[in-house]
Tab-separated table of C-alpha atoms in Angstrom:
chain	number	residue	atom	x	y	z
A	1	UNK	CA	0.000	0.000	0.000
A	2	UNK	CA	1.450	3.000	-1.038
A	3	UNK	CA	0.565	4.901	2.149
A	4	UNK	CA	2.985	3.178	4.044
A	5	UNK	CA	5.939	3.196	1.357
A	6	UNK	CA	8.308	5.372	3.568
A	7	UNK	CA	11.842	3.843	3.688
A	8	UNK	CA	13.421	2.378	0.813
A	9	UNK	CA	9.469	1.106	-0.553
A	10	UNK	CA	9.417	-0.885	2.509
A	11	UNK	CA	6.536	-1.200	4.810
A	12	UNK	CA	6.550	0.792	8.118
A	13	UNK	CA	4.719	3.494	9.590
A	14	UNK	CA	0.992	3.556	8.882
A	15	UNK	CA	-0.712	6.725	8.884
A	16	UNK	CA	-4.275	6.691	9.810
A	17	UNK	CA	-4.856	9.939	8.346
A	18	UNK	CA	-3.662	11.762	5.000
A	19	UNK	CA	-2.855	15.052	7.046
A	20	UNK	CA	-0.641	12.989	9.228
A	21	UNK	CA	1.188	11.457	6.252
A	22	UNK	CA	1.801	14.719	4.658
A	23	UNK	CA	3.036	16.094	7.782
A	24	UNK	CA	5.916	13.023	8.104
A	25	UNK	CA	6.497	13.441	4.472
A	26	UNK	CA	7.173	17.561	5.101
A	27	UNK	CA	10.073	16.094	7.924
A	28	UNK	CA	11.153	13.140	4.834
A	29	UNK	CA	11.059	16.461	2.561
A	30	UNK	CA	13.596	18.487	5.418
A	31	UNK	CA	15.785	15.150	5.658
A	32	UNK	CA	15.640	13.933	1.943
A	33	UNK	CA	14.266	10.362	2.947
A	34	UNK	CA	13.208	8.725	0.196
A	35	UNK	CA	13.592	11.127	-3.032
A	36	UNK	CA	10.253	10.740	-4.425
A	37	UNK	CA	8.102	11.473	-1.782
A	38	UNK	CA	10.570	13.708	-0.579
A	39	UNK	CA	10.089	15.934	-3.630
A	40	UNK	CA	6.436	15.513	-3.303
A	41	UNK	CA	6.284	16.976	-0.257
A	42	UNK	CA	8.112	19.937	-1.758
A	43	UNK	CA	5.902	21.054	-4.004
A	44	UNK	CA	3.036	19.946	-1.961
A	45	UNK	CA	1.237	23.201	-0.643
A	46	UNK	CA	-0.068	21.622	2.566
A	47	UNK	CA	2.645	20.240	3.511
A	48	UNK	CA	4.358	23.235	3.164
A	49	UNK	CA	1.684	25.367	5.615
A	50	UNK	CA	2.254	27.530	8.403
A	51	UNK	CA	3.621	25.346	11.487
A	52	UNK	CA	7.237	26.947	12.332
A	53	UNK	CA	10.280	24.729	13.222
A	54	UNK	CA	9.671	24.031	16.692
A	55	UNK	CA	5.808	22.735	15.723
A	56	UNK	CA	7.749	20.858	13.183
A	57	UNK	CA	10.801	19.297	15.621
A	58	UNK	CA	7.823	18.215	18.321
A	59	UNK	CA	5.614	16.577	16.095
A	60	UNK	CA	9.110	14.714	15.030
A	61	UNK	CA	9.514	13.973	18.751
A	62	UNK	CA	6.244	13.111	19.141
A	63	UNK	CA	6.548	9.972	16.590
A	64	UNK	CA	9.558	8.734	18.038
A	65	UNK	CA	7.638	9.237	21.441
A	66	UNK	CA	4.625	7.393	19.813
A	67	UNK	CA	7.251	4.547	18.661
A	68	UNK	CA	9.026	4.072	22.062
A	69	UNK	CA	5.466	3.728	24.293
A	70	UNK	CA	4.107	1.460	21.746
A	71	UNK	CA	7.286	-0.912	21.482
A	72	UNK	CA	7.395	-0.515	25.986
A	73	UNK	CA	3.564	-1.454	25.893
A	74	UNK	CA	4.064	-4.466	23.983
A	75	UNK	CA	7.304	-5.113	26.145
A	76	UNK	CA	5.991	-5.298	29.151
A	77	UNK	CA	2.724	-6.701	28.583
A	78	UNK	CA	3.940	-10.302	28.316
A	79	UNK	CA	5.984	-12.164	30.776
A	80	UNK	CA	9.574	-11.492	29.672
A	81	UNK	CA	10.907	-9.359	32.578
A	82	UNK	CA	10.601	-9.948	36.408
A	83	UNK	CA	11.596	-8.625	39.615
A	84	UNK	CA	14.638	-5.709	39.179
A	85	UNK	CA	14.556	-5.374	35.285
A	86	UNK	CA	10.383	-5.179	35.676
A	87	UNK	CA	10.256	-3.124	38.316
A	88	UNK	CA	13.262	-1.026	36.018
A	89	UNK	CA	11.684	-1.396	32.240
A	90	UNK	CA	8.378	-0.208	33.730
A	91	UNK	CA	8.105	3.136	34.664
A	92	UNK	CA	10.172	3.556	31.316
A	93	UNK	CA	7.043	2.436	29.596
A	94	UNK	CA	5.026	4.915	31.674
A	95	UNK	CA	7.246	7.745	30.951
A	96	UNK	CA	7.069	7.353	27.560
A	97	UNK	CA	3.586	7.678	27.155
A	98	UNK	CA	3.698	10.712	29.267
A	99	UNK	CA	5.744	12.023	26.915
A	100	UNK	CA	3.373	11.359	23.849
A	101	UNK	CA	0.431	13.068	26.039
A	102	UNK	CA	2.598	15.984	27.057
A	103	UNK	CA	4.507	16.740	23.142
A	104	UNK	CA	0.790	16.103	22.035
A	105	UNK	CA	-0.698	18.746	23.854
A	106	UNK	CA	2.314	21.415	23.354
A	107	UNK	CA	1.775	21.024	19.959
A	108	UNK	CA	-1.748	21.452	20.249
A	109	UNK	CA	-0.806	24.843	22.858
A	110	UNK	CA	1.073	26.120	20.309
A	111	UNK	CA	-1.666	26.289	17.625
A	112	UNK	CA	-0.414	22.938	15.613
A	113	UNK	CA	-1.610	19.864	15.194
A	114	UNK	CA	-0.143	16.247	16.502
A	115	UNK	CA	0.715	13.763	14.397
A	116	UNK	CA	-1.745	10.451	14.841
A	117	UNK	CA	-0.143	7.950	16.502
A	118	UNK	CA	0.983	5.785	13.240
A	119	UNK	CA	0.773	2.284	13.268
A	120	UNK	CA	4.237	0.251	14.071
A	121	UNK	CA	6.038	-2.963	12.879
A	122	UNK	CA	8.422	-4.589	14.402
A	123	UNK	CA	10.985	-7.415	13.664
A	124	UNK	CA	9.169	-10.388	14.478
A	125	UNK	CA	11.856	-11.451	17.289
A	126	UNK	CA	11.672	-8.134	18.947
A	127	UNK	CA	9.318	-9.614	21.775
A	128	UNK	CA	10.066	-13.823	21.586
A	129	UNK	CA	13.162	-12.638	24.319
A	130	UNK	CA	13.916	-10.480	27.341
A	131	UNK	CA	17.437	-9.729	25.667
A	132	UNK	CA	16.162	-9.069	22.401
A	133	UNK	CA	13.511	-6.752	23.945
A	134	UNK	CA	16.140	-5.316	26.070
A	135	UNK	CA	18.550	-4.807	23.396
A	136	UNK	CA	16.373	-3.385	21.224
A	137	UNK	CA	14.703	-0.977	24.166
A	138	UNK	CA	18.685	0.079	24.704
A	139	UNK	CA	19.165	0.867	20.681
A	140	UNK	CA	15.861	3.126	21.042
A	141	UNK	CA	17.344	4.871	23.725
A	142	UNK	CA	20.328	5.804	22.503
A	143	UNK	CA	18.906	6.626	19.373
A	144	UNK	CA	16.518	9.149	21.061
A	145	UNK	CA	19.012	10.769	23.321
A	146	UNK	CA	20.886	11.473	20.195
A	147	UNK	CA	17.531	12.871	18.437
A	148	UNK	CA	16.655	15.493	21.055
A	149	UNK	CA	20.279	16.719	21.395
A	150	UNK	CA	20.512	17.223	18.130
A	151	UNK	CA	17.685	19.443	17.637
A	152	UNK	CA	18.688	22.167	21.237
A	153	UNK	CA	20.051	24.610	18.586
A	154	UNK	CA	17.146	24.500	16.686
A	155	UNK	CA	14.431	25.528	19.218
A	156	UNK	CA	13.956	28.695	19.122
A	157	UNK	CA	10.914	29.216	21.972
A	158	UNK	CA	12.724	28.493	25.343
A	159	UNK	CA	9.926	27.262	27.140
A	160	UNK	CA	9.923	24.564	24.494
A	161	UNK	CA	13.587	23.676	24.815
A	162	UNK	CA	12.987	23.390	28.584
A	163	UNK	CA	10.634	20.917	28.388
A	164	UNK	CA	12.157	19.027	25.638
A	165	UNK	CA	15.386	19.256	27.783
A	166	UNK	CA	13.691	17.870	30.699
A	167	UNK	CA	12.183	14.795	28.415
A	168	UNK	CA	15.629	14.396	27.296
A	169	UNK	CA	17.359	14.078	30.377
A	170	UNK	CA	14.679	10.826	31.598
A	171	UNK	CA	15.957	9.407	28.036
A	172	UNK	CA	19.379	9.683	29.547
A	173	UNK	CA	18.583	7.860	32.548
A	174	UNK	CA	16.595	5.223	30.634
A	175	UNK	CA	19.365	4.730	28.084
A	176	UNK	CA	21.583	4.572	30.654
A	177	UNK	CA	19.747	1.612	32.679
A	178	UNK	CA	19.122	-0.225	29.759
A	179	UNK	CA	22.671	-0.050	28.539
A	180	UNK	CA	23.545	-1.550	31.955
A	181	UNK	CA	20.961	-4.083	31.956
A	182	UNK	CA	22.274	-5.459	28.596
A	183	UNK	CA	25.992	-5.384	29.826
A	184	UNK	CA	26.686	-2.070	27.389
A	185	UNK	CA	28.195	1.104	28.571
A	186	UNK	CA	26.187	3.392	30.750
A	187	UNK	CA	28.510	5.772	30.067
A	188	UNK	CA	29.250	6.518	26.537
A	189	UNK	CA	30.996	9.748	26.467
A	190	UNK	CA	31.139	12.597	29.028
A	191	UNK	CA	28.635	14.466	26.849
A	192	UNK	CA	25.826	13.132	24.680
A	193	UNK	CA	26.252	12.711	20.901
A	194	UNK	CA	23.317	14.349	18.804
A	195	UNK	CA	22.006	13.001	15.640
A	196	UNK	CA	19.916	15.236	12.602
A	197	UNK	CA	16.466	13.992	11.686
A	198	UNK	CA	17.948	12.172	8.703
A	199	UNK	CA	20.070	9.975	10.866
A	200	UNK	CA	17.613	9.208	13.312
A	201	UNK	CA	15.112	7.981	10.705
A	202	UNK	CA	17.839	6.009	8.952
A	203	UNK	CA	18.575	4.403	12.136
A	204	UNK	CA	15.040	3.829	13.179
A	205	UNK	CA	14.609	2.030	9.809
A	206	UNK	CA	15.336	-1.437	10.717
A	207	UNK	CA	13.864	-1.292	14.175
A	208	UNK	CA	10.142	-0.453	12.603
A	209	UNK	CA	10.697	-1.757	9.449
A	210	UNK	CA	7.794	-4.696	8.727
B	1	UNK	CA	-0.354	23.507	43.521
B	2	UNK	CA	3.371	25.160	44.658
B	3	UNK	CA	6.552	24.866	43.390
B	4	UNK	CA	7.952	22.526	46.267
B	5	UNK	CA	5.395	19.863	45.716
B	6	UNK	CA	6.225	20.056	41.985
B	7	UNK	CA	9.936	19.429	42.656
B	8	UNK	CA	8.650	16.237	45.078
B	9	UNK	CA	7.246	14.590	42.086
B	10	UNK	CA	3.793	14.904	41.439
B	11	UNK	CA	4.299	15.564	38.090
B	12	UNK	CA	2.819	12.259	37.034
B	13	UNK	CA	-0.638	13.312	38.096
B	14	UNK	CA	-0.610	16.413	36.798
B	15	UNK	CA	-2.512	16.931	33.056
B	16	UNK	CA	0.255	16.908	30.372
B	17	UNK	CA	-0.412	20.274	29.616
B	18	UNK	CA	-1.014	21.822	32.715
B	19	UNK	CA	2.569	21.180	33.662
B	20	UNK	CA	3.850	22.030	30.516
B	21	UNK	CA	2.687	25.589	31.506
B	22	UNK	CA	4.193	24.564	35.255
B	23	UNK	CA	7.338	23.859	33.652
B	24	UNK	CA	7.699	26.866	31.386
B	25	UNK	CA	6.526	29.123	34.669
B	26	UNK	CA	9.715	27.167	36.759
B	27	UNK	CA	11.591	27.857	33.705
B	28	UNK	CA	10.614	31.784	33.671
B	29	UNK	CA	10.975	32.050	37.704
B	30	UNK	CA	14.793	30.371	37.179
B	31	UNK	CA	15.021	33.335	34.501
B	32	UNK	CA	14.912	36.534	37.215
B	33	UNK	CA	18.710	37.737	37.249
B	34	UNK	CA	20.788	34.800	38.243
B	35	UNK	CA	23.256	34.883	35.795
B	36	UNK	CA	24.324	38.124	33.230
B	37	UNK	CA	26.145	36.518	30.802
B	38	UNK	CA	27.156	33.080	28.985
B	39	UNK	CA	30.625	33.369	31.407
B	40	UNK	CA	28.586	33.553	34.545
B	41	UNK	CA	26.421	30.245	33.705
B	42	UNK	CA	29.941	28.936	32.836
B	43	UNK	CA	31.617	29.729	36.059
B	44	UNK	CA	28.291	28.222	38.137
B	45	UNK	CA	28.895	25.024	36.237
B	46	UNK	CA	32.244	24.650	36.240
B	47	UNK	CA	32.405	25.161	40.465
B	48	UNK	CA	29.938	22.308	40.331
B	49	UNK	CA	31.587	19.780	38.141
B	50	UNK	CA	35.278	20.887	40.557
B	51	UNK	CA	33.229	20.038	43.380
B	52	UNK	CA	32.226	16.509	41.640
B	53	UNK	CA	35.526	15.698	39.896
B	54	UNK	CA	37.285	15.877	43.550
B	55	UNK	CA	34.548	14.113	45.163
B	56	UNK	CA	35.093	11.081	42.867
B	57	UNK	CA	38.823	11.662	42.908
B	58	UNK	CA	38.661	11.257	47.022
B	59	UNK	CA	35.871	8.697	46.999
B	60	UNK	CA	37.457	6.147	43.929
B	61	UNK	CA	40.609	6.734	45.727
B	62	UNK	CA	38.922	5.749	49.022
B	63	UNK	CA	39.040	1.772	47.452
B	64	UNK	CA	35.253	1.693	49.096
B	65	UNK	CA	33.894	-0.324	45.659
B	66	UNK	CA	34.617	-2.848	43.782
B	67	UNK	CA	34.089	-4.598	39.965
B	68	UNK	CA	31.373	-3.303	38.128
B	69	UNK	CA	30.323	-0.643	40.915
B	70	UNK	CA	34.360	0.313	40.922
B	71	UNK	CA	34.003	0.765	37.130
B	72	UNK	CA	31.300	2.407	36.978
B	73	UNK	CA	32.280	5.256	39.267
B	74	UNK	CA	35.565	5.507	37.713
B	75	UNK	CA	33.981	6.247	34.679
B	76	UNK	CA	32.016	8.696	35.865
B	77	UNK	CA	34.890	10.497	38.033
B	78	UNK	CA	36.409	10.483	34.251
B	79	UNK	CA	33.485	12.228	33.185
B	80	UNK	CA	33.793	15.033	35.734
B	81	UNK	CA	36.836	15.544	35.361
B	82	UNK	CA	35.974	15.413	31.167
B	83	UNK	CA	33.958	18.384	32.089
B	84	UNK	CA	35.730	20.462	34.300
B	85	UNK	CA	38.290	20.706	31.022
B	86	UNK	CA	35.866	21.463	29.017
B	87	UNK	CA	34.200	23.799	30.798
B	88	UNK	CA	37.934	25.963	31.454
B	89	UNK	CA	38.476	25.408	27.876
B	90	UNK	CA	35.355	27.257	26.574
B	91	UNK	CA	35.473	29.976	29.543
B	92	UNK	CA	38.698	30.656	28.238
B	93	UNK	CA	37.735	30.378	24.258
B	94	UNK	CA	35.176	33.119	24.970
B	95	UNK	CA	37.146	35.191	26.684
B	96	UNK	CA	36.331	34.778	30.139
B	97	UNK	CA	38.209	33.883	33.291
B	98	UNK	CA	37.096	30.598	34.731
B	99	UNK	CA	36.409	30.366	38.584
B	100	UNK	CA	39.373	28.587	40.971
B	101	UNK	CA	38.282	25.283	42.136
B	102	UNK	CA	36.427	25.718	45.499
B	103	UNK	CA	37.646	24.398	48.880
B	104	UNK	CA	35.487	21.209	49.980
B	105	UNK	CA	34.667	18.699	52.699
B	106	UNK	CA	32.954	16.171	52.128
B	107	UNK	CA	32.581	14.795	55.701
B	108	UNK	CA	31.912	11.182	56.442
B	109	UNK	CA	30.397	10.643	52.528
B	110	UNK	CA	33.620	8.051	52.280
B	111	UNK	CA	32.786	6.233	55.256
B	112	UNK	CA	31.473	3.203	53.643
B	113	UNK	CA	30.388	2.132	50.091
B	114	UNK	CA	26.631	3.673	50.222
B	115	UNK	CA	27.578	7.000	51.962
B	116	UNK	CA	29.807	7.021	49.150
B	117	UNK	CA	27.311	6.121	46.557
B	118	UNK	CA	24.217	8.196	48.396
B	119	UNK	CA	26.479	11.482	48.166
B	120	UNK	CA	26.930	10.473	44.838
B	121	UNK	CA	23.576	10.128	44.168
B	122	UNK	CA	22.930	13.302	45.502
B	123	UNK	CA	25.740	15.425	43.934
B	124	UNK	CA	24.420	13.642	40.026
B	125	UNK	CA	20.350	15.263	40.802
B	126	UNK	CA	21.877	18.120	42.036
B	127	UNK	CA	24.191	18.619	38.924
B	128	UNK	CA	21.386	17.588	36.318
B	129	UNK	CA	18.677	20.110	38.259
B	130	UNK	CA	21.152	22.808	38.003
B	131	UNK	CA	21.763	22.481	34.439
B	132	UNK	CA	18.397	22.592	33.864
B	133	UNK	CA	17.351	25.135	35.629
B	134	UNK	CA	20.531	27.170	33.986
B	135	UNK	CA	20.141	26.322	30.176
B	136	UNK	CA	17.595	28.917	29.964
B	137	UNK	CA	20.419	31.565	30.376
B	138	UNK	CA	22.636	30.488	27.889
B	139	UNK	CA	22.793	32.531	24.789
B	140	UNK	CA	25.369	31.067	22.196
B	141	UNK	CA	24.345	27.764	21.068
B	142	UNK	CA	27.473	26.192	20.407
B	143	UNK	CA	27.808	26.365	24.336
B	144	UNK	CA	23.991	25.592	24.915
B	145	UNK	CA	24.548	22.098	23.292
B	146	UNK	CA	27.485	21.457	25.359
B	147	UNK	CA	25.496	22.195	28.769
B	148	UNK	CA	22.693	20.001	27.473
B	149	UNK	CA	25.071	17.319	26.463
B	150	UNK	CA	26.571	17.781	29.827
B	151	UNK	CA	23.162	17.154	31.451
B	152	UNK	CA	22.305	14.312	29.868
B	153	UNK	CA	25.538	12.942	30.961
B	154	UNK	CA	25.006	13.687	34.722
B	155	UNK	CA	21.181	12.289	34.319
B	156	UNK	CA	22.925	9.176	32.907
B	157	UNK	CA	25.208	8.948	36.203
B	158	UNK	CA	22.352	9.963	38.562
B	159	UNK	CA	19.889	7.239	37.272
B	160	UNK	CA	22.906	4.703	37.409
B	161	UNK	CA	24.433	5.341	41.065
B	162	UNK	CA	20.641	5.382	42.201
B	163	UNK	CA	20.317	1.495	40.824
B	164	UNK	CA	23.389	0.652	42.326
B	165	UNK	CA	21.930	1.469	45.881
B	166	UNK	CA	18.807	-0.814	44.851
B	167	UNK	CA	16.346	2.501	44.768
B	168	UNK	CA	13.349	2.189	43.749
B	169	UNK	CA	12.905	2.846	39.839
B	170	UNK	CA	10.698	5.426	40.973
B	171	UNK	CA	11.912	8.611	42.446
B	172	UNK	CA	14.827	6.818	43.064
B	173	UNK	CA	16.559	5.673	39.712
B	174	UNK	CA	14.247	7.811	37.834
B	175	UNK	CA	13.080	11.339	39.084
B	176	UNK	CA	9.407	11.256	37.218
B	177	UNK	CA	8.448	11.689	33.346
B	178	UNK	CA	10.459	15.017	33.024
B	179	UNK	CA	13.661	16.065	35.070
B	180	UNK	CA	13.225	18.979	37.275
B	181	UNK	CA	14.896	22.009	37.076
B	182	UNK	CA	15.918	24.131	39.926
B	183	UNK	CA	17.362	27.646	40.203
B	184	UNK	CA	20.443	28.905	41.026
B	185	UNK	CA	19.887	29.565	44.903
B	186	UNK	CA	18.817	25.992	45.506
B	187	UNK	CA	21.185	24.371	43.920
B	188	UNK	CA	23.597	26.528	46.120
B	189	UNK	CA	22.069	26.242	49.370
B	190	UNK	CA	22.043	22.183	48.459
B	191	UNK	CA	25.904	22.150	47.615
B	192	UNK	CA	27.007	24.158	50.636
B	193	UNK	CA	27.647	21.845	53.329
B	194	UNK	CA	30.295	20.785	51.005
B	195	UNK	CA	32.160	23.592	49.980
B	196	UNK	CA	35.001	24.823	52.480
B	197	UNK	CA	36.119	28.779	52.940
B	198	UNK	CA	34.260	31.628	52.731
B	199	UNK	CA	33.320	32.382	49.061
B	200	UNK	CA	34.097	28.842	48.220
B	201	UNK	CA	31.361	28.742	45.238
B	202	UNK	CA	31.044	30.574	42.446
B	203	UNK	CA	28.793	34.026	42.692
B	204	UNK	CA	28.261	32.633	46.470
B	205	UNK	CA	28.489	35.889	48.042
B	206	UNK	CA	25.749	37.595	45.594
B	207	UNK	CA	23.485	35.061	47.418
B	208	UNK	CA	21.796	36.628	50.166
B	209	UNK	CA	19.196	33.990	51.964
C-alpha cells in the first residue's frame, strides 16, 4: 500500500490519516528520505503550511515518542521481565507515554496539530526474548538521546527547549539503565552525541521496518 | 499547587499540559537575574563539576567499591573531570576567566560504600537540576549544546548510582516523566555543606538567603 511506502518502498509506519502522512512526508522532505516522496512533499502546498520549526521538531519527537510507548507497551505486557529489570523497564514504559500526552498537547498549545499515533512494525523477534527486547529498548534509547540533542540549537521558543530538555534528560537515565541491563556502557561519552532527523530515521529504519 | 510539591514529584498526576505551563513558569521564575552573561552560567557550572571531579577523585581513591560498581564510578569520576576541562576550555575560548576550584569537605560521605554512593547520588540530581534550571540563560548555542550534552551525561550517572543502591525505579533511579529544574539559589544552598572557605562557590556571596 502505497501509504505506508516510507523507507526504501518498505513497509513501516501507517498513517491513519492523510494530514498525518503529509506532515511526516514535510520532515522526509527536510531530511531527503526517500527522493520521491521527498520531492512531493516539496511542491506539496499543505505540507508546506504555516507550522514553524519548533511545531515541526515536536511533532518529530512526538513519533519517536509514539514509537518508544508502543514498542514498551508491547514489552511489558507479556511475561519477559521480572523482579529488578520489571520493576526497572516499567516506569520507562510509563514515561514514555507521558511524553506522547505531554509533546501532544504542546503542539496542540502552540496552535499545531499532533501527528496520529501511526501504526508500528516490528521485527518479528523483537518480543520472543527479554534480551532481544532489552537490546532493542537500549538501541531506542540511545537513538533518542541522540535525536533530542541534536535538535537544542534548533528551538527557538525556550519554554519549548525546557521541556524538551527535561524529556531528554529521563531518556538519559533510561538509556543509561538499559545499557547496563544489557551489559553495554552506561557511560558513553562525558557528553551526549546528537544526531539530525535524517540519521535518526535512517537508524530507526530497521527497528520499525515490517 | 506550589513549586515545592512540583519538585517532590507529582508531576505524574498532573494533566500533560497543565505542567507544561508549570514547567515553562519554573523555567521563567529560574530566569529573574541569576546569571548576566554566557561566562557567569559557565563559572556556576564549572564550580559544580570541581566540586564533583574531587569528590570522585577522594571517593574512587577511598578503594570503598569494587568490579562493576568500581568501574562504573571511575567512569564517571572520568566524566567530571571530562567536564571540568571542558568547561575551562570554553570559559577561556570566549574570553572569560574561569572560577578557581572551590575548597570542599565532604565529611563522612567516604565512610562506607553507600555514603559514598548516596552522596553520589545526591551530587548527580543536584548537577542535572542545576543544568536545567541554567540552560535557559545560555545565549550562544554552540555552548547551549554542550550544557545540554553535559546534562544528559550527569542524568545518565544519577539514574545509574541510584540502581546501584537498589532505589526504587521510581523517584529513586528515575526522578518522574520530566527532570526537574531548579534555580540557582537551591542548587547553592544544596551544595554548601560541602564547599570549604568563605566564598568557596562561584557568585556565592551575591546570594543573600
Amino acid at each position: 500500500m502505497s501509504e505506508a511506502q516510507l523507507f526504501d518502498g518498505q513497509p513501516v509506519i501507517e498513517f491513519d490519516n492523510p494530514g498525518d502522512r503529509r506532515n511526516f512526508l514535510k520532515w522526509a522532505g527536510i531530511v531527503g528520505v526517500g527522493s520521491t516522496l521527498a520531492a512531493a512533499a516539496v511542491t506539496n502546498p499543505f505540507a508546506s503550511a504555516q507550522a514553524g520549526g519548533d511545531v515541526d521538531i515536536l511533532n518529530y519527537a512526538l513519533t519517536l515518542e509514539y514509537l518508544e510507548a508502543d514498542f514498551y507497551k508491547q514489552g511489558v505486557a507479556g511475561d519477559l521481565l521480572s523482579g529488578r529489570e520489571r520493576e526497572l523497564v516499567v516506569p520507562i514504559a510509563e514515561h514514555e507515554a507521558a511524553h506522547v500526552s505531554t509533546l501532544a498537547s504542546t503542539i496542540e498549545d502552540l496552535g499545531g496539530k499532533p501527528v496520529k499515533k501511526p501504526k508500528f512494525k516490528y521485527p518479528e523477534a523483537t518480543f520472543n526474548d527479554k534480551a532481544t527486547f532489552l537490546k532493542t529498548a537500549s538501541t531506542f534509547e540511545e537513538l533518542g538521546v541522540t535525536a533530542y540533542h541534536g535538535q537544542v540549537t534548533k528551538i527557538k521558543n525556550v519554554d519549548l527547549l525546557a521541556a524538551a530538555a527535561s524529556i531528554a534528560g529521563v531518556e538519559s537515565r533510561h538509556a543509561a539503565i538499559l545499557a547496563d541491563l544489557t551489559g553495554g556502557n552506561p557511560f558513553p561519552a562525558p557528553v551526549e552525541a546528537t544526531a539530525t532527523m535524517q540519521e535518526v530515521l535512517k537508524a530507526a529504519k530497521p527497528f520499525i521496518a515490517g | 499547587m506550589d513549586r515545592r510539591s512540583f519538585i517532590k514529584g507529582s508531576v505524574a498526576v498532573v494533566p500533560a499540559t497543565m505542567a507544561l505551563q508549570m514547567l515553562g513558569q519554573r523555567f521563567a521564575w529560574a530566569q529573574s537575574a541569576d546569571f548576566s552573561s554566557d561566562e557567569d552560567v559557565l563559572n556556576y557550572a564549572l564550580t559544580l563539576e570541581y566540586l564533583e571531579s574531587e569528590f570522585y577523585r577522594q571517593g574512587n581513591e577511598a578503594s570503598l567499591l569494587s568490579g562493576k560498581e568500581a568501574e562504573y564510578l571511575n567512569a564517571v569520576g572520568a566524566d567530571e573531570d571530562a567536564h571540568v576541562a571542558a568547561i575551562t576550555d570554553t570559559i577561556n575560548k570566549i574570553g572569560g576567566t574561569p572560577v578557581e576550584a572551590p575548597g570542599v569537605n565532604f565529611g563522612e560521605a567516604f565512610a562506607n560504600r553507600e555514603s559514598f554512593l548516596k552522596t553520589s547520588h545526591t551530587f548527580e540530581n543536584l548537577g542535572v537540576q542545576a543544568y536545567l534550571g541554567a540552560a535557559g540563560f545560555i545565549k550562544e548555542p554552540a555552548i547551549l549544546q554542550a550544557a545540554a550534552g553535559i546534562f544528559g551525561v550527569e542524568a545518565r550517572h544519577a539514574a545509574v548510582v541510584g540502581n546501584l543502591l537498589g532505589l526504587p525505579a521510581d523517584n529513586g533511579v528515575y526522578m518522574g516523566a520530566t527532570e526537574t529544574p531548579l534555580a540557582k539559589d537551591e542548587v547553592l544552598a544544596a551544595a554548601q555543606p560541602f564547599l570549604a572557605g568563605a566564598g568557596a562557590m562561584a557568585g556565592g556571596a551575591a546570594v543573600t538567603r
